[in-house]
Amino acid sequence: MPKNRMCLVLGLFLLFLTACVRQVALRVPVGHVSRDHPAETWKETGEGAQQAEKAVPSKSPGEVASVSLMEQARRYLDAGDAESAIRILEQSIALNPYNGRGYYLLAEAWILKKDPKRALSFNRMARSYLKGDAAWEKRIREQYRKIKLIQ
Amino acid sequence: MTGRKGQRWKKAGLFLLFALLVGGITTVLYCFYLSFEIEKRFSGRRWQIPSRVYSDVTLLYPGQRLNKGLFFQKLRDLGYREVPRNPEMPGEMRILPESLALFLKDIKMTGKKRKGFPLLIRFEADQIESLERRDTGQVLPLMEMEPEALMLFFGPEREQRRLVSIDQLPRHLIHAVLAIEDSRFFHHPGIDPIGMARALVTNLLSGGIRQGGSTLTQQLAKNYFLTPKRTFSRKFKEMLIALTMEALYDKKTILEIYLNEIYFGQKGSVSINGIGEAAQFYFGKPAQDLSLDESALLAGLIKAPNRYSPHRHPQAALKRRNRVLRAMFKEGWISGKQLKKAQSLPVRTVGVKRYGKRAPYFMDYVSRQLSRLYPREVLSGMGLTIYTTLDTQVQRAAEKALAHGLARLERRHPELKRLNPSERLQGAILVMHPKTGAILAMVGGRDYSASQFNRITQARRQPGSTIKPFVYLSALDTFTPASLLSNEPRTYTVDGHFWQPKNYKPVFRKHLRLKEALAQSVNLATVDLAMRIGLKKVVETIHKFGFSTPLRPYPAVSLGAFEVIPLELATAYCAFAADGVEPFPLSLKEVYDENGKLVKRKYMTLSSVIPPSKAYLMTSMLQYAVTHGTGRSLSRRGITFPVAGKTGTTNNYRDAWFVGYTPEVLALIWVGFDDNRSTGLTGASAALPIWAELMTAIKHRISRNVFKVPEGIVKKRICVESGQLAWPDICPVTEEEVFLSENVPKRRCTLHGPNYGLRIMRKRWEKWVPETEEGGP
């Protein structure tokens, strides 16, 4: 066997030994290629997914405008003007389709208009988007009971 | 003799007295009859007011991206006029390189009333940096632009008017009309003998009819009750009616009716009636905002609106306006200074905008819905105000993208060109808000004047691969995005016939992951999946999304070999973008009666069709389709924000589709021939570029936000070869994949494994040893 071939076999043997040691110690073998290396590990539960969403720090301009509209709508609701509130809240949701609070207020407006079916559909949406927020979950549950009462 | 003569005179006198008595009684009776007629006419509906259809309002807010070209065009369409100084009056604007100053018009909608104010919009590149009131310095978080008028429902008389109250009109406008038409209006009883005598003298001296002796009341009587024919009896009737009207109504009421009734010119086939409509038509502003010179110009038009039209004969209009101003001065209603100033001003009018249909296919769609709610005569006469969901900026961008896209295809593929307009290559676009269901734009064809057939709402076309997401959705209870599907050719027996599906282009792998099969739109794998889950289930899923077209459980259904209405296809896709909730497509929002009372309202209506987790999984797979699949060319067409979508091509290239969406906007594009001829084009080559052009144009609708992950979704790293859970750092190529929490792969990769490294080394060794032997010395 030529000398260079001998060196190659020896080198490979050493590499193999190193790999075996790593595999035994860390269960990390050779040859791994990953297409995407996430910077952070996802929690493998739905709750984890929600928490990851909550970590998003800043609101987009559309979301900020959506909150502004929601405040307007709240004033209409306080004044008992469900029609105007619905009009504004639909605009708010168009700007931010994940606006859980907007859905909650829409449900409130439909309660005011004595339409439990629509109120329930928006209450359901609010529940879906505000999951994990204990204070809002409580409000949504209370709203659900209110809807059941008018049903 | 004398006695006989006297008797004859006496008889004649008696006869005359009798005749006068009879004539007087007849006249009184006739006036009595007229009073009923007048009351009947005036107490009922005085005018037929066409209903007006408006677009949706536009919201502006700091941070919003804008397509400035589209936005400025929208302002022009709203009647804002560019001025070279800071705007001082409602409807004026000044465009500067990094800002826009405009004086907003009033908004008068029920539930939303706003007095116009000066606003400064500062831009930073294509974003709104700030919105600031120029009068108070207040920084605004949000601003609402008034809706655009899209269409009017005319009756057979095609009259257009906007009613105004006399109390709202500026004094100089009333004076201008009185000065030139009837300066003694407040001093005569309906007919003006002094005015008549003056007119008679003027006409005799000039040898022709230079001046009319009719009062405003007489003009009104003529317009309302008589024909324009010039006869003595008509003139007599006119005077009687005028006298009766004056006896029945006060001067203010008569003047108000006159100002709302009078004819002010022509806009194509539509007549402009009343001072309110004339103010909008000639000056683009409400009558209450008319200046002195503008008021004088309108007053001057009454005599001969077409001869003195400022659009067609500006010089004649100027002369006439100055004559009115002089008449006002003569009456003492304006000062010499006012006269001088007003006379020095040029005639400034807004351009003529025809009452053509904007967004004609959308308007047809809205009209059909309205006709189910109201009879034609109500729409053309009751002055309803109808608000729709249309976003005129999106509509304009869609029309442009379709026109560009089809022209581009014809340039690149000259064989697609047809001379006959009815045979040309066609296309259609629908843009919706996936959550609210609002139709933002609808282009039902290439040229409305050539074909009014709406290819979004009336066409039935095969959806091709755009139906595949619904097949894959049907499988998500048992399959995952990582499940392997067979890509091997198979023959299926359908009603005793053999059917062998083929891939659009060769895919050499025997197995593909479900997500890859959808992204690459692999037919064999899709049919394999459909057969494994059962065609009945696939058909049930498709029906669940509200497709109204008939559908039978044949294997070809999974490849979209049945017909759909494009509107229904787009609405079904909305559910993927909207967390499993399918909205009702909305085009009509609110209908108000002429008193501003809400009479009809369409609300956002949601219907949950699939769980949010499944919708997200589909979105995730369709995102992969635009990053790694048939839609991957989007990235080089400027689509750098998160989108999900699917291309579609039908048998023999008859239809090319692309349906794509972000969390806030969904657009469907169709390209094809009406007679089902082959275009030779795929969805990716024909429809997708149009989609990309549209999306890059409607910046104000694109937030660039990601699709949010709902509850019930988990992420796992999988081996891309086996589609099973990856062995950490063992499987050679892994990928993070999303799964339904109730359907996560449980098995670790069986292709690779803990001993994979050893196996690889053994393989390499075995390969190497014979080589060594052969290569020995």
Coordinates of N, CA, C and O in Angstrom, one line a residue, chain A residues 53 56 60 63 96-98, chain B residues 577 616 619 623 641-643 662-664 703-709:
Chain A
E53 N -46.0 34.6 19.4 CA -46.6 35.7 18.8 C -46.6 36.9 19.7 O -46.4 38.0 19.2
V56 N -43.8 39.5 19.7 CA -43.6 40.5 18.7 C -43.7 41.9 19.3 O -44.7 42.2 19.9
S60 N -47.6 47.3 13.9 CA -47.4 47.9 12.5 C -48.3 49.1 12.5 O -49.3 49.3 13.3
E63 N -51.9 48.4 12.5 CA -52.4 47.9 13.8 C -52.6 49.1 14.7 O -53.6 49.2 15.5
N96 N -56.6 45.5 10.7 CA -55.8 44.4 11.5 C -56.7 43.2 11.7 O -57.5 43.2 12.6
P97 N -56.6 42.3 10.8 CA -57.6 41.1 10.9 C -57.4 40.3 12.1 O -58.2 39.4 12.4
Y98 N -56.3 40.5 12.8 CA -56.1 39.7 14.0 C -56.4 40.5 15.3 O -56.0 40.2 16.4
Chain B
A577 N -57.0 32.4 4.3 CA -56.4 33.7 4.8 C -57.0 34.2 6.1 O -56.3 34.9 6.8
Y616 N -54.3 27.7 8.8 CA -52.9 28.1 8.9 C -52.0 27.1 8.2 O -51.1 27.5 7.5
T619 N -52.3 27.8 4.6 CA -51.5 29.0 4.3 C -50.0 28.7 4.2 O -49.3 29.2 3.3
Q623 N -47.7 29.2 1.1 CA -46.6 30.1 1.2 C -45.4 29.4 0.6 O -44.6 30.0 -0.1
F641 N -42.9 40.4 0.5 CA -43.6 40.3 1.8 C -44.3 39.0 1.8 O -44.4 38.3 0.8
P642 N -44.8 38.5 3.0 CA -45.4 37.2 3.1 C -46.7 37.1 2.3 O -47.6 37.9 2.5
V643 N -46.7 36.2 1.4 CA -47.9 35.9 0.6 C -48.0 34.4 0.5 O -47.1 33.6 0.6
T662 N -52.5 37.9 1.2 CA -51.8 38.3 2.4 C -52.8 38.3 3.5 O -54.0 38.0 3.2
P663 N -52.5 38.6 4.7 CA -53.5 38.6 5.8 C -54.7 39.6 5.5 O -55.8 39.4 6.0
E664 N -54.4 40.6 4.7 CA -55.4 41.7 4.5 C -56.0 41.8 3.1 O -56.9 42.6 2.9
S703 N -49.8 45.3 4.4 CA -49.1 45.7 5.6 C -47.8 45.1 5.8 O -47.0 45.5 6.6
R704 N -47.5 44.0 5.0 CA -46.3 43.2 5.1 C -46.2 42.4 6.3 O -45.2 41.9 6.7
N705 N -47.3 42.3 7.0 CA -47.4 41.5 8.3 C -47.3 40.0 7.9 O -47.8 39.6 6.8
V706 N -46.9 39.2 8.9 CA -46.8 37.8 8.7 C -48.2 37.2 9.0 O -49.0 37.8 9.7
F707 N -48.5 36.0 8.6 CA -49.7 35.3 8.9 C -49.5 34.8 10.4 O -48.5 34.1 10.6
K708 N -50.4 35.1 11.2 CA -50.2 34.7 12.6 C -50.5 33.3 12.9 O -51.5 32.7 12.3
V709 N -49.7 32.7 13.8 CA -49.9 31.2 14.0 C -51.0 31.0 15.1 O -50.9 31.6 16.2

